[in-house]
Amino acid sequence: RDPPAKPSGTSLEGPVEFVRPPSHGSAPASIGPPIAMVAQIAMEQFTRFVEENVRFSQEDFAILGLNMVGCAFFYYFMLLLKLPDHSWYLTLYSSGVTSFFGVYFFYHLVKDGFAAALSNEQDITRYLAIFFIGYCIMDLSLGTLHYGSLVTYDDGWVHHFLYIVILAYLLHHNMTPLFAVALVEELPIVLLSIFEVQDKRRPSLLFGVLYYVTRVVFHTVLIYKAYPMSRFVFVGGLGLLLWHVEVFQGWVRGYLMRSHARQRMSFRAKLTLMFTMLISQIGTHAFVAYEVVKNLPRDANYAPMAVLHGLVFVYFLYRFGVVVHDVYTQNFIMTSIGRKKIIYNISWEDPAIDHTVMHMKEDDVVLTISSAGCNVLDYLCEGPKKIIAVDMNWAQLHVLELKLAGIRCLTWKQFFAIWGRSDFKVFTEVYKSKLRPLLAKETAEFWDQNTHLFRDNFMYAGTSGLMAKILCMPLIWSGVREKVRNRTPIEGKGGILFQLTLKICSITSLWSVFAPLGGVPLEQLNLLSRNPQVFVERLVEVLTTRIWKPNNYFYYGYIVGEFAPDCCPRYLEEKNFAIMKQRVDRVKVFHGTWAQGAEAEGPGSITIASLLDSMDWMPPTMIAENISKVIANMDRKKGRIFWRSFADRVHSPVLAHIKADLVDTYDRVGWYLTQFIGPVPEPYDPAMLECTGTDSRPVNSFLDDVAVMAAMAKQGLASKKDVRAFYKSQGKRYDGFREALLPGRDLLMQHAVPWVKTPKTWISVGCGTARDIEFVTGHVKAAGTKVILVDLSDALLDMARQRVIDLGLQTQVQLVEGDINDPKIRKQLPEADLVTCSYCLTMIPKWKDALKSMLDLVKPGGNLALIDFVTREGRESNWDQKLYKWWFAMDGVYFNREHVDWLRAQKSLSTIWYSEEESRVPYTPYYPTHYLYVGEKAK
């Protein structure tokens, strides 16, 4: 249209503006002059920005109002139709309208070019911007009323307010064509909305490709074309692009890599598509960034601006690298299992250590993981009654089955030639005539298609073989291979390439690159994050010392490329071959988890469970589920459990209750920092591990959280703190906000507390609203536990009473109002098998008295369990720990390292579990530390 004769945003009646509100004096005295001054300056700057950048005409307000009414009408009309997911109604409405116009303006963009399309503001482009502002306001408003828990801080309030600010800026500067052209990016959203409203499975491939084309590639081009028009729009567009890349990353991880149920594309095609997308986006971004830099004016600002654009490109290059790394680390192992690909070509657990503590006998029934079968066959040399070799990966079981067939029908020379030297000629001579007839159908089909593994050297087969080949290259080039082959220890520093290998192994950032190849999940690798230097030192020690130990076949095989008769696994030694032939039928191959394998054997059948390092990557719930099934089917008198770990201590509270002994033995591998063995514990009811809570999770809306934070701020600034009034004012919002603020309570209650001992009496000190009891409702009912809830707040106890009634536990629960330090209250409380305190101790001034009272309430043999905030061990003097300590103290929460020291100093308490974790405080960049402690009182 023609340029307006009046300033944009005015009408015939004159401009309607947001006017700075009149001052009402200084901030309250309790805030203090410095804070009041900062607040006043911030408010002045904000109102000045609004005055300068946000002006609506009466016509604009009318359009905004009409659309808000339209949003409300559409939402409630859809509600009458009773379509499943009402949180998507307005998104369907908005994206449907805007994508229609987006396609129209995109057509004109293609036809007329960017310059013409972005400079031609029309009434319709302004109306569309106002329309979207109305949608954002109504989505937040109706969302707060009807689906508040789904309007999150990041994806709801921040996202919508960011759009409102950008659109207000575009309206003020007559740049709404930019938004109109960008509306084509709503196409994937309208597609998603159609399926979400009906609660149907979304078309993952179509959505992902459409999202990538519009919201990643096109969005990148558009914001760079807008750069000459507005730096503000460019920066805002980069923020949105970062958001879009994160969504794209989620799609790649969730739908492209894990959608095995809908096999419309082969795995190779999926990978090709993903890398094509990544490369094309990188190329597009590089091209448009180059075009902008090329057209920058050659003045004093040219160099810094060119560098800045280069840094932006490098950052997004890094972000796409994160996408690749995320897909690789999160999906590589499970994808290999799903595609029946070999991961481990040899077993990397030293079986010699197992025998020093297992003391395997002829009547033992051993449950273990197949892996490459090396340890299974090593166990066979010991002569147990039966070995159940389980694995979730069919390919690993096929490796073991081929080895078993070889033991049955081959000579030792033939067997060693195949598995010791990967002799392809020998393999082809005996495979069809001798080995294949002994294989199951699925196993035979697998080896029919994978004979190349022996042709290419089985020592480097599988992903772990590939990792070994890559890591061994510098060693081979440095001449270490010949030294290992000749058993000649390395002299001096070993040369430049050997030192390079040591350096590579010491770079912790590279561990996540090589770990999945070696069959090490990211969760297992994360166990090293607390103290990575310990593992660095161990890797250096392996390369400089352990490799050169006699008969260390693990490293000999990988470095040399084959085994030698005098340096090989025991099952390849000639002296053991005859005895294995006699015992080969004692091995049972089982596809599934080791828990399923134990269940298949039946109660009381297993005497040894050798679980390798499989629990390192499992979350506590999975460990509990699997361990419960294994122990339920073990011989309670003779049973023993053995496992390894990357961690430098017991890494899960579930395993802590087994009370296993640390195996202090020097093994040949060196990767595992700890190894444990323990008998089946008593008392120990494994069925308790499978009990669950209610799965109820209190969720606040953003406005609920704002109300809670306002109450916290008021409490923190008050000179006199009324704790009772503070809690009473928060009502039902209390649990919703603290669900994220007070993390780890589910872990404490479900897994750290030893429910396997079936406690009959439980006292919860500072119980609050009794949220803790929801985590273990099933445990309380199964054990018949009498629960006593203690708190000094009548308001919180009222909520606790209602929760107990809702859970149907009123006959098992007693509520006591009062202070744990009050002698009258202590007299009302009996001795208990279990005493817990969740995020309460830091709010008790006389905390030593409280801890002593709690300890006195614990029966001999009972448990004391606590979770609370604390300054990080070893970092108490760091600035961030001091900041957290000060910040929480304003709310009456006082971090104190002495709490933990006191618990550890009690001679009557033995520590069963202790851990520290960091977690984010909602809406802040703060990551304070909390600890979990469980102690057992001496009998």
Short mmCIF file of C-alpha atoms in Angstrom, two decimals, residues 20-198:
data_model
loop_
_atom_site.label_atom_id
_atom_site.label_comp_id
_atom_site.label_asym_id
_atom_site.label_seq_id
_atom_site.Cartn_x
_atom_site.Cartn_y
_atom_site.Cartn_z
CA ARG A 20 3.77 5.35 31.97
CA PRO A 21 1.87 4.92 35.26
CA PRO A 22 2.23 7.68 37.82
CA SER A 23 4.75 7.12 40.60
CA HIS A 24 3.35 6.11 43.97
CA GLY A 25 6.44 6.70 46.04
CA SER A 26 9.40 4.55 46.82
CA ALA A 27 9.45 0.80 47.37
CA PRO A 28 8.51 -0.60 50.78
CA ALA A 29 11.08 -0.03 53.45
CA SER A 30 11.54 -3.75 53.97
CA ILE A 31 13.00 -4.05 50.48
CA GLY A 32 15.76 -1.55 51.18
CA PRO A 33 17.00 1.46 49.19
CA PRO A 34 19.34 -0.40 46.77
CA ILE A 35 16.69 -2.90 45.70
CA ALA A 36 14.05 -0.19 45.44
CA MET A 37 16.33 1.91 43.24
CA VAL A 38 17.08 -1.01 40.90
CA ALA A 39 13.37 -1.87 40.68
CA GLN A 40 12.47 1.76 39.90
CA ILE A 41 15.11 2.03 37.18
CA ALA A 42 14.00 -1.27 35.61
CA MET A 43 10.37 -0.14 35.61
CA GLU A 44 11.28 3.18 34.01
CA GLN A 45 13.26 1.45 31.27
CA PHE A 46 10.44 -0.98 30.60
CA THR A 47 7.76 1.69 30.38
CA ARG A 48 9.98 3.80 28.13
CA PHE A 49 10.44 0.80 25.81
CA VAL A 50 6.68 0.24 25.72
CA GLU A 51 6.01 3.89 24.93
CA GLU A 52 8.51 3.91 22.08
CA ASN A 53 7.71 0.55 20.50
CA VAL A 54 4.07 -0.37 21.19
CA ARG A 55 1.28 1.77 19.72
CA PHE A 56 -2.13 0.45 18.75
CA SER A 57 -4.88 2.28 16.95
CA GLN A 58 -8.51 1.83 17.94
CA GLU A 59 -8.92 -0.28 14.82
CA ASP A 60 -6.03 -2.48 15.96
CA PHE A 61 -7.64 -2.91 19.37
CA ALA A 62 -10.95 -3.81 17.72
CA ILE A 63 -9.31 -6.51 15.61
CA LEU A 64 -7.45 -7.82 18.66
CA GLY A 65 -10.68 -7.96 20.67
CA LEU A 66 -12.62 -9.67 17.88
CA ASN A 67 -9.97 -12.35 17.51
CA MET A 68 -9.86 -12.95 21.24
CA VAL A 69 -13.63 -13.44 21.18
CA GLY A 70 -13.18 -15.73 18.17
CA CYS A 71 -10.61 -17.78 20.05
CA ALA A 72 -12.96 -18.19 23.00
CA PHE A 73 -15.87 -19.14 20.73
CA PHE A 74 -13.80 -21.72 18.82
CA TYR A 75 -12.42 -23.24 22.04
CA TYR A 76 -15.80 -23.71 23.70
CA PHE A 77 -17.40 -24.92 20.48
CA MET A 78 -14.69 -27.59 20.16
CA LEU A 79 -15.22 -28.40 23.83
CA LEU A 80 -18.87 -29.18 23.06
CA LEU A 81 -17.72 -31.63 20.39
CA LYS A 82 -15.77 -33.46 23.15
CA LEU A 83 -12.66 -33.98 21.08
CA PRO A 84 -9.98 -35.58 23.30
CA ASP A 85 -7.12 -33.09 23.77
CA HIS A 86 -8.60 -29.63 24.38
CA SER A 87 -5.19 -28.05 24.98
CA TRP A 88 -4.67 -28.16 21.20
CA TYR A 89 -7.96 -26.50 20.18
CA LEU A 90 -6.59 -22.96 19.93
CA THR A 91 -3.38 -24.15 18.31
CA LEU A 92 -5.48 -25.83 15.61
CA TYR A 93 -7.51 -22.65 15.14
CA SER A 94 -4.50 -20.33 14.98
CA SER A 95 -2.25 -22.53 12.87
CA GLY A 96 -5.10 -23.30 10.47
CA VAL A 97 -5.78 -19.63 9.77
CA THR A 98 -2.16 -18.48 9.70
CA SER A 99 -0.82 -21.36 7.59
CA PHE A 100 -3.50 -20.63 4.94
CA PHE A 101 -2.27 -17.06 4.63
CA GLY A 102 1.32 -18.22 5.03
CA VAL A 103 1.07 -20.34 1.89
CA TYR A 104 -0.43 -17.35 0.03
CA PHE A 105 2.38 -15.00 1.02
CA PHE A 106 5.01 -17.66 0.42
CA TYR A 107 3.69 -17.95 -3.15
CA HIS A 108 4.21 -14.22 -3.65
CA LEU A 109 7.64 -14.51 -2.07
CA VAL A 110 8.64 -17.10 -4.67
CA LYS A 111 7.01 -15.08 -7.44
CA ASP A 112 8.21 -11.58 -6.56
CA GLY A 113 11.37 -12.21 -4.54
CA PHE A 114 12.35 -11.37 -0.99
CA ALA A 115 12.86 -7.63 -1.50
CA ALA A 116 9.36 -7.04 -2.92
CA ALA A 117 7.59 -9.42 -0.52
CA LEU A 118 9.18 -8.04 2.65
CA SER A 119 8.74 -4.36 1.81
CA ASN A 120 5.08 -4.44 0.77
CA GLU A 121 3.09 -3.94 3.98
CA GLN A 122 -0.67 -4.32 3.60
CA ASP A 123 -3.63 -4.16 5.95
CA ILE A 124 -3.87 -7.95 5.93
CA THR A 125 -0.28 -8.37 7.11
CA ARG A 126 -0.97 -6.07 10.08
CA TYR A 127 -4.21 -7.91 10.85
CA LEU A 128 -2.39 -11.24 10.84
CA ALA A 129 0.18 -9.96 13.34
CA ILE A 130 -2.62 -8.67 15.60
CA PHE A 131 -4.49 -11.95 15.11
CA PHE A 132 -1.50 -13.92 16.40
CA ILE A 133 -1.08 -11.61 19.40
CA GLY A 134 -4.71 -12.30 20.25
CA TYR A 135 -4.11 -16.03 19.97
CA CYS A 136 -1.11 -15.85 22.31
CA ILE A 137 -3.10 -13.90 24.92
CA MET A 138 -6.09 -16.24 24.76
CA ASP A 139 -3.98 -19.40 24.81
CA LEU A 140 -2.39 -18.20 28.04
CA SER A 141 -5.73 -17.04 29.47
CA LEU A 142 -7.83 -20.08 28.59
CA GLY A 143 -4.89 -22.33 29.32
CA THR A 144 -4.65 -20.92 32.84
CA LEU A 145 -8.36 -21.68 33.33
CA HIS A 146 -8.63 -25.10 31.65
CA TYR A 147 -5.23 -26.69 31.07
CA GLY A 148 -2.85 -24.73 33.27
CA SER A 149 -0.44 -27.59 33.91
CA LEU A 150 0.21 -27.84 30.16
CA VAL A 151 1.01 -24.14 29.72
CA THR A 152 4.62 -24.46 30.79
CA TYR A 153 7.04 -21.66 31.53
CA ASP A 154 9.30 -22.32 28.51
CA ASP A 155 6.90 -23.50 25.82
CA GLY A 156 3.99 -21.39 27.03
CA TRP A 157 4.73 -18.09 28.75
CA VAL A 158 8.23 -17.39 27.44
CA HIS A 159 7.36 -18.53 23.91
CA HIS A 160 4.14 -16.50 23.70
CA PHE A 161 5.57 -13.35 25.29
CA LEU A 162 8.56 -13.49 22.95
CA TYR A 163 6.18 -13.59 19.99
CA ILE A 164 4.10 -10.73 21.40
CA VAL A 165 7.19 -8.54 21.82
CA ILE A 166 8.49 -9.32 18.32
CA LEU A 167 5.07 -8.72 16.73
CA ALA A 168 4.62 -5.45 18.59
CA TYR A 169 7.99 -4.34 17.25
CA LEU A 170 7.05 -5.36 13.69
CA LEU A 171 3.75 -3.49 13.94
CA HIS A 172 5.46 -0.35 15.16
CA HIS A 173 8.07 -0.41 12.38
CA ASN A 174 5.75 -1.39 9.50
CA MET A 175 7.54 -4.72 9.07
CA THR A 176 4.57 -7.08 9.34
CA PRO A 177 5.17 -8.58 5.83
CA LEU A 178 8.10 -10.38 7.41
CA PHE A 179 5.72 -12.12 9.80
CA ALA A 180 3.19 -12.84 7.06
CA VAL A 181 5.83 -14.61 4.97
CA ALA A 182 7.02 -16.53 8.05
CA LEU A 183 3.52 -17.94 8.62
CA VAL A 184 4.29 -20.78 6.21
CA GLU A 185 6.19 -22.18 9.19
CA GLU A 186 2.81 -22.98 10.75
CA LEU A 187 2.22 -25.83 8.28
CA PRO A 188 3.80 -28.56 10.46
CA ILE A 189 1.91 -27.20 13.47
CA VAL A 190 -1.50 -27.41 11.81
CA LEU A 191 -0.65 -30.97 10.75
CA LEU A 192 0.35 -31.80 14.32
CA SER A 193 -2.75 -30.12 15.75
CA ILE A 194 -5.14 -32.14 13.60
CA PHE A 195 -3.76 -35.39 14.99
CA GLU A 196 -3.27 -34.17 18.58
CA VAL A 197 -6.85 -32.90 18.87
CA GLN A 198 -8.07 -36.37 17.92
#
